[in-house]
Amino acid sequence: MKLTRFHGAALAAYLIWGFFPIPLRLLAGYPSGQILYFRVLLALVLLAGILLLARRGALRATGQQYRAASASERRQLLGLTALGGGLLTLNWLLFIYVVNHVSVQAGSFAYLLCPILTALLGWAVLGERLRPVQGAAIGLSLLSCGMLATGDWHTVGMSLLVALSYACYLVTQRVLRRYDKLVLLGAQLLLATLVLLPLAGPLGATPAAGWADTRFLLITALLSAGFTVLPLFLNLYALGRLSSGTVGVLMYLNPLVSFALAFVYFGETATPGQLLAYGLIVVSVVLYNWPQREAEAQSDAERLAA
């Protein structure tokens, strides 16, 4: 398969997300709610600027879609957008907590498991079909979780919560696939900000102290711009010409890079049983995606030739 700039964009997006734990760990001394509060707020400001300056056409098109929709479709759009915003905010909060207070391995395992959990939810909730080999891959993933749970229920439980929150978010967005993803994300971040503003205290966030802390602001701005909005743009650019299946295979670079960082950069260790469990989840990922590769390569070639 010939690699193109679209493949490069997808690779760059998931490599960037894979290195996310490094700047996040620089904020380990701050409450997770404080990091979440400013990440959401700064990402919203940046995304709003992009939408207003460079994506006005998408904003108008989404408005026209909404006005042309039936009353039931409008309710569905508003409800799933609000639900998606809540799930994404919860996922960000859980991931920040897991990486800074549990382990980078736990966060990496969550996103290695997430695509398979998404497939399982798609089958259970949306009625999407699963091939027998995909069912076997899901079973192998569950076996891996069971093996890890025998050693540390808390760590595995947190990984599953991170994975499940993002998998549920992805399922809600599949229903809204006709709408511009960046516009929907902007609406979700706006809703998340409106919810977080009155919850700053219970979350442990102190906005006044955050605005006065230059180091905290700079790192959080890096998280928002370089590790949230930029890779999202790259991913959307890649999805414009590559099939979702091909991008789905490339997304495993994210947790694999994070796993490498956990052992090489952060000095974390794992027992032989944990390593075996991690190996099983990698095998399940390969098994889940293997039968589609030839068809996806053909699909990509047709898209790129168009």
Tab-separated table of C-alpha atoms in Angstrom:
chain	number	residue	atom	x	y	z
A	1	MET	CA	0.000	0.000	0.000
A	2	LYS	CA	1.391	3.403	-0.981
A	3	LEU	CA	1.714	5.816	1.939
A	4	THR	CA	0.305	9.287	1.311
A	5	ARG	CA	0.035	12.543	3.212
A	6	PHE	CA	-3.290	11.301	4.551
A	7	HIS	CA	-1.595	8.268	6.100
A	8	GLY	CA	1.060	10.657	7.438
A	9	ALA	CA	-1.609	12.835	9.047
A	10	ALA	CA	-3.188	9.846	10.785
A	11	LEU	CA	0.208	8.569	11.945
A	12	ALA	CA	1.122	12.010	13.294
A	13	ALA	CA	-2.187	12.339	15.148
A	14	TYR	CA	-1.841	9.054	17.002
A	15	LEU	CA	1.858	9.517	17.691
A	16	ILE	CA	1.074	12.896	19.272
A	17	TRP	CA	-1.646	11.356	21.430
A	18	GLY	CA	0.761	8.570	22.375
A	19	PHE	CA	3.165	11.105	23.916
A	20	PHE	CA	0.350	12.824	25.830
A	21	PRO	CA	1.405	11.375	29.245
A	22	ILE	CA	4.689	13.343	29.208
A	23	PRO	CA	3.229	16.884	29.523
A	24	LEU	CA	0.331	15.544	31.590
A	25	ARG	CA	2.725	14.124	34.196
A	26	LEU	CA	4.294	17.581	34.523
A	27	LEU	CA	0.995	18.576	36.147
A	28	ALA	CA	0.837	15.606	38.536
A	29	GLY	CA	0.968	17.941	41.550
A	30	TYR	CA	-2.280	19.675	40.560
A	31	PRO	CA	-5.815	18.347	41.210
A	32	SER	CA	-7.276	16.446	38.246
A	33	GLY	CA	-10.289	18.783	38.292
A	34	GLN	CA	-8.039	21.818	37.905
A	35	ILE	CA	-6.316	20.330	34.865
A	36	LEU	CA	-9.668	19.319	33.350
A	37	TYR	CA	-11.201	22.745	33.948
A	38	PHE	CA	-8.465	24.616	32.116
A	39	ARG	CA	-7.993	21.999	29.381
A	40	VAL	CA	-11.675	22.216	28.447
A	41	LEU	CA	-11.776	26.015	28.704
A	42	LEU	CA	-8.616	26.636	26.658
A	43	ALA	CA	-9.553	24.018	24.060
A	44	LEU	CA	-12.964	25.689	23.696
A	45	VAL	CA	-11.402	29.124	23.159
A	46	LEU	CA	-8.991	27.773	20.544
A	47	LEU	CA	-11.645	25.716	18.766
A	48	ALA	CA	-14.114	28.610	18.761
A	49	GLY	CA	-11.494	30.799	17.095
A	50	ILE	CA	-10.845	28.155	14.438
A	51	LEU	CA	-14.546	27.630	13.735
A	52	LEU	CA	-15.281	31.349	13.493
A	53	LEU	CA	-12.237	32.190	11.381
A	54	ALA	CA	-11.676	29.129	9.207
A	55	ARG	CA	-14.751	26.902	9.412
A	56	ARG	CA	-17.674	29.270	8.936
A	57	GLY	CA	-18.931	27.157	6.042
A	58	ALA	CA	-19.169	24.107	8.304
A	59	LEU	CA	-21.005	26.166	10.936
A	60	ARG	CA	-23.534	27.374	8.355
A	61	ALA	CA	-23.974	23.878	6.919
A	62	THR	CA	-24.599	22.411	10.371
A	63	GLY	CA	-27.144	25.148	11.092
A	64	GLN	CA	-28.928	24.392	7.833
A	65	GLN	CA	-28.947	20.673	8.640
A	66	TYR	CA	-30.482	21.392	12.026
A	67	ARG	CA	-33.195	23.657	10.610
A	68	ALA	CA	-34.060	21.128	7.899
A	69	ALA	CA	-34.279	18.216	10.362
A	70	SER	CA	-37.509	16.886	11.791
A	71	ALA	CA	-38.462	17.639	15.396
A	72	SER	CA	-37.457	14.130	16.522
A	73	GLU	CA	-34.079	14.396	14.775
A	74	ARG	CA	-33.455	17.764	16.406
A	75	ARG	CA	-34.169	16.289	19.829
A	76	GLN	CA	-31.833	13.408	19.052
A	77	LEU	CA	-29.088	15.775	17.908
A	78	LEU	CA	-29.366	17.965	21.007
A	79	GLY	CA	-29.633	15.011	23.374
A	80	LEU	CA	-26.702	13.061	21.933
A	81	THR	CA	-24.553	16.194	21.694
A	82	ALA	CA	-25.169	16.904	25.378
A	83	LEU	CA	-24.563	13.260	26.290
A	84	GLY	CA	-21.398	13.207	24.170
A	85	GLY	CA	-20.106	16.339	25.905
A	86	GLY	CA	-20.692	14.764	29.297
A	87	LEU	CA	-19.016	11.496	28.337
A	88	LEU	CA	-16.005	13.254	26.799
A	89	THR	CA	-15.553	15.426	29.892
A	90	LEU	CA	-15.815	12.380	32.158
A	91	ASN	CA	-13.294	10.528	29.989
A	92	TRP	CA	-10.803	13.397	30.151
A	93	LEU	CA	-11.162	13.641	33.937
A	94	LEU	CA	-10.705	9.885	34.428
A	95	PHE	CA	-7.713	9.738	32.080
A	96	ILE	CA	-5.984	12.656	33.823
A	97	TYR	CA	-6.515	10.955	37.186
A	98	VAL	CA	-5.346	7.540	35.961
A	99	VAL	CA	-2.134	8.782	34.309
A	100	ASN	CA	-1.161	11.081	37.198
A	101	HIS	CA	-2.319	8.989	40.160
A	102	VAL	CA	-2.492	5.333	39.053
A	103	SER	CA	-0.038	4.560	36.222
A	104	VAL	CA	0.715	5.312	32.596
A	105	GLN	CA	0.243	1.592	31.928
A	106	ALA	CA	-3.357	1.787	33.138
A	107	GLY	CA	-4.105	4.713	30.811
A	108	SER	CA	-2.409	2.951	27.901
A	109	PHE	CA	-4.317	-0.272	28.498
A	110	ALA	CA	-7.591	1.678	28.495
A	111	TYR	CA	-7.040	3.020	24.986
A	112	LEU	CA	-5.759	-0.319	23.737
A	113	LEU	CA	-9.016	-1.859	24.906
A	114	CYS	CA	-11.266	1.023	23.820
A	115	PRO	CA	-11.757	0.170	20.096
A	116	ILE	CA	-12.823	-3.369	20.919
A	117	LEU	CA	-15.194	-2.136	23.624
A	118	THR	CA	-16.591	0.306	21.051
A	119	ALA	CA	-17.222	-2.577	18.652
A	120	LEU	CA	-18.967	-4.535	21.407
A	121	LEU	CA	-21.191	-1.550	22.256
A	122	GLY	CA	-21.890	-0.964	18.569
A	123	TRP	CA	-23.124	-4.545	18.344
A	124	ALA	CA	-25.181	-4.357	21.559
A	125	VAL	CA	-26.631	-0.846	21.158
A	126	LEU	CA	-26.644	-0.091	17.427
A	127	GLY	CA	-27.093	-3.617	16.111
A	128	GLU	CA	-23.836	-3.550	14.130
A	129	ARG	CA	-22.661	-6.925	12.875
A	130	LEU	CA	-19.630	-8.734	14.268
A	131	ARG	CA	-17.810	-11.412	12.328
A	132	PRO	CA	-16.934	-14.600	14.251
A	133	VAL	CA	-13.251	-13.677	14.302
A	134	GLN	CA	-14.151	-10.297	15.854
A	135	GLY	CA	-16.188	-12.060	18.530
A	136	ALA	CA	-13.160	-14.227	19.302
A	137	ALA	CA	-10.986	-11.102	19.568
A	138	ILE	CA	-13.423	-9.567	22.054
A	139	GLY	CA	-13.365	-12.773	24.093
A	140	LEU	CA	-9.570	-12.676	24.153
A	141	SER	CA	-9.677	-9.064	25.334
A	142	LEU	CA	-12.012	-10.003	28.179
A	143	LEU	CA	-9.638	-12.820	29.141
A	144	SER	CA	-6.805	-10.290	29.251
A	145	CYS	CA	-8.849	-8.045	31.565
A	146	GLY	CA	-9.586	-11.008	33.821
A	147	MET	CA	-5.888	-11.863	34.057
A	148	LEU	CA	-5.014	-8.291	35.006
A	149	ALA	CA	-7.879	-8.063	37.492
A	150	THR	CA	-6.523	-10.970	39.527
A	151	GLY	CA	-3.567	-8.777	40.442
A	152	ASP	CA	-5.111	-5.329	40.939
A	153	TRP	CA	-8.855	-4.725	40.689
A	154	HIS	CA	-8.488	-0.983	41.271
A	155	THR	CA	-6.097	-0.420	38.365
A	156	VAL	CA	-8.092	-2.577	35.946
A	157	GLY	CA	-11.338	-0.992	37.091
A	158	MET	CA	-9.996	2.485	36.386
A	159	SER	CA	-8.735	1.380	32.958
A	160	LEU	CA	-12.149	-0.050	32.135
A	161	LEU	CA	-13.892	3.172	33.225
A	162	VAL	CA	-11.631	5.235	30.960
A	163	ALA	CA	-12.160	2.859	28.046
A	164	LEU	CA	-15.923	2.548	28.602
A	165	SER	CA	-16.493	6.306	28.866
A	166	TYR	CA	-14.711	6.931	25.559
A	167	ALA	CA	-16.318	3.923	23.859
A	168	CYS	CA	-19.761	5.234	24.861
A	169	TYR	CA	-18.796	8.659	23.507
A	170	LEU	CA	-17.775	7.150	20.162
A	171	VAL	CA	-21.038	5.210	19.902
A	172	THR	CA	-23.092	8.382	20.456
A	173	GLN	CA	-21.079	10.117	17.731
A	174	ARG	CA	-21.688	7.298	15.248
A	175	VAL	CA	-25.379	8.147	15.356
A	176	LEU	CA	-24.480	11.756	14.451
A	177	ARG	CA	-22.062	10.861	11.665
A	178	ARG	CA	-23.842	13.141	9.158
A	179	TYR	CA	-22.820	16.243	11.099
A	180	ASP	CA	-19.437	17.994	11.074
A	181	LYS	CA	-17.298	16.484	13.841
A	182	LEU	CA	-15.456	19.693	14.651
A	183	VAL	CA	-18.678	21.698	15.021
A	184	LEU	CA	-20.132	19.022	17.289
A	185	LEU	CA	-16.952	18.994	19.383
A	186	GLY	CA	-17.176	22.762	19.746
A	187	ALA	CA	-20.776	22.464	20.973
A	188	GLN	CA	-19.782	19.675	23.372
A	189	LEU	CA	-16.911	21.696	24.824
A	190	LEU	CA	-19.236	24.683	25.255
A	191	LEU	CA	-21.725	22.527	27.161
A	192	ALA	CA	-18.903	20.992	29.198
A	193	THR	CA	-17.642	24.463	30.128
A	194	LEU	CA	-21.121	25.577	31.229
A	195	VAL	CA	-21.350	22.485	33.456
A	196	LEU	CA	-17.809	22.810	34.839
A	197	LEU	CA	-18.097	26.494	35.789
A	198	PRO	CA	-20.401	25.906	38.789
A	199	LEU	CA	-18.646	22.621	39.646
A	200	ALA	CA	-15.161	24.104	39.936
A	201	GLY	CA	-15.161	23.885	43.734
A	202	PRO	CA	-16.342	20.253	44.072
A	203	LEU	CA	-13.818	19.221	41.390
A	204	GLY	CA	-10.968	20.843	43.288
A	205	ALA	CA	-10.442	23.530	40.641
A	206	THR	CA	-9.447	27.049	41.686
A	207	PRO	CA	-9.703	29.250	38.564
A	208	ALA	CA	-8.094	32.301	40.203
A	209	ALA	CA	-5.001	30.324	41.197
A	210	GLY	CA	-4.828	28.723	37.747
A	211	TRP	CA	-4.817	32.036	35.892
A	212	ALA	CA	-2.016	33.276	38.166
A	213	ASP	CA	0.193	30.205	37.628
A	214	THR	CA	2.191	30.819	34.423
A	215	ARG	CA	3.786	27.351	34.344
A	216	PHE	CA	0.417	25.643	34.782
A	217	LEU	CA	-1.190	27.794	32.083
A	218	LEU	CA	1.591	27.157	29.571
A	219	ILE	CA	1.487	23.371	30.034
A	220	THR	CA	-2.313	23.280	29.949
A	221	ALA	CA	-2.296	25.412	26.794
A	222	LEU	CA	0.121	22.895	25.276
A	223	LEU	CA	-2.258	20.069	26.224
A	224	SER	CA	-5.204	21.921	24.687
A	225	ALA	CA	-3.534	23.087	21.461
A	226	GLY	CA	-0.815	20.532	20.757
A	227	PHE	CA	-2.371	17.395	22.217
A	228	THR	CA	-6.105	18.007	21.691
A	229	VAL	CA	-6.978	20.319	18.795
A	230	LEU	CA	-3.961	19.676	16.512
A	231	PRO	CA	-4.199	15.842	16.473
A	232	LEU	CA	-7.969	16.135	16.097
A	233	PHE	CA	-7.472	18.220	12.961
A	234	LEU	CA	-4.959	15.717	11.598
A	235	ASN	CA	-7.308	12.826	12.334
A	236	LEU	CA	-10.248	14.523	10.617
A	237	TYR	CA	-8.036	15.343	7.624
A	238	ALA	CA	-7.026	11.677	7.353
A	239	LEU	CA	-10.599	10.451	7.709
A	240	GLY	CA	-11.551	12.684	4.795
A	241	ARG	CA	-9.694	10.390	2.381
A	242	LEU	CA	-8.907	7.177	4.259
A	243	SER	CA	-11.423	4.627	5.414
A	244	SER	CA	-12.333	4.611	9.102
A	245	GLY	CA	-11.056	1.035	9.298
A	246	THR	CA	-7.555	2.001	8.198
A	247	VAL	CA	-7.475	4.918	10.624
A	248	GLY	CA	-8.848	2.560	13.271
A	249	VAL	CA	-5.852	0.246	12.843
A	250	LEU	CA	-3.431	3.188	13.036
A	251	MET	CA	-5.040	4.424	16.260
A	252	TYR	CA	-3.370	1.581	18.157
A	253	LEU	CA	-0.122	3.538	17.834
A	254	ASN	CA	-1.449	5.776	20.621
A	255	PRO	CA	-1.538	3.179	23.439
A	256	LEU	CA	1.508	1.288	22.133
A	257	VAL	CA	3.638	4.451	22.277
A	258	SER	CA	2.264	5.177	25.758
A	259	PHE	CA	3.138	1.651	26.875
A	260	ALA	CA	6.695	2.155	25.636
A	261	LEU	CA	6.885	5.449	27.548
A	262	ALA	CA	5.591	3.772	30.719
A	263	PHE	CA	8.515	1.346	30.774
A	264	VAL	CA	11.311	3.316	29.077
A	265	TYR	CA	10.640	6.932	30.114
A	266	PHE	CA	8.674	6.701	33.367
A	267	GLY	CA	10.432	3.582	34.668
A	268	GLU	CA	7.273	1.611	35.456
A	269	THR	CA	7.497	-2.164	35.824
A	270	ALA	CA	5.143	-5.058	35.119
A	271	THR	CA	4.920	-8.636	36.335
A	272	PRO	CA	5.225	-11.545	33.874
A	273	GLY	CA	1.475	-12.087	34.233
A	274	GLN	CA	0.742	-8.476	33.319
A	275	LEU	CA	3.048	-8.658	30.313
A	276	LEU	CA	1.260	-11.828	29.166
A	277	ALA	CA	-2.096	-10.074	29.538
A	278	TYR	CA	-0.845	-7.062	27.554
A	279	GLY	CA	0.414	-9.460	24.892
A	280	LEU	CA	-3.024	-11.086	24.673
A	281	ILE	CA	-4.742	-7.748	24.130
A	282	VAL	CA	-2.284	-6.938	21.318
A	283	VAL	CA	-3.051	-10.349	19.748
A	284	SER	CA	-6.778	-9.645	20.040
A	285	VAL	CA	-6.296	-6.270	18.326
A	286	VAL	CA	-4.444	-7.897	15.421
A	287	LEU	CA	-7.069	-10.636	15.235
A	288	TYR	CA	-9.903	-8.113	15.242
A	289	ASN	CA	-8.457	-6.081	12.361
A	290	TRP	CA	-6.657	-8.710	10.274
A	291	PRO	CA	-9.519	-9.869	7.997
A	292	GLN	CA	-10.298	-6.282	6.927
A	293	ARG	CA	-6.888	-5.135	5.829
A	294	GLU	CA	-7.013	-6.181	2.199
A	295	ALA	CA	-10.460	-4.708	1.732
A	296	GLU	CA	-9.456	-1.490	3.523
A	297	ALA	CA	-6.349	-1.109	1.364
A	298	GLN	CA	-8.517	-1.406	-1.756
A	299	SER	CA	-10.982	1.093	-0.286
A	300	ASP	CA	-8.169	3.562	0.431
A	301	ALA	CA	-6.791	3.202	-3.092
A	302	GLU	CA	-10.225	3.998	-4.536
A	303	ARG	CA	-10.671	7.025	-2.251
A	304	LEU	CA	-7.232	8.438	-3.045
A	305	ALA	CA	-7.798	7.994	-6.768
A	306	ALA	CA	-11.069	9.899	-6.605
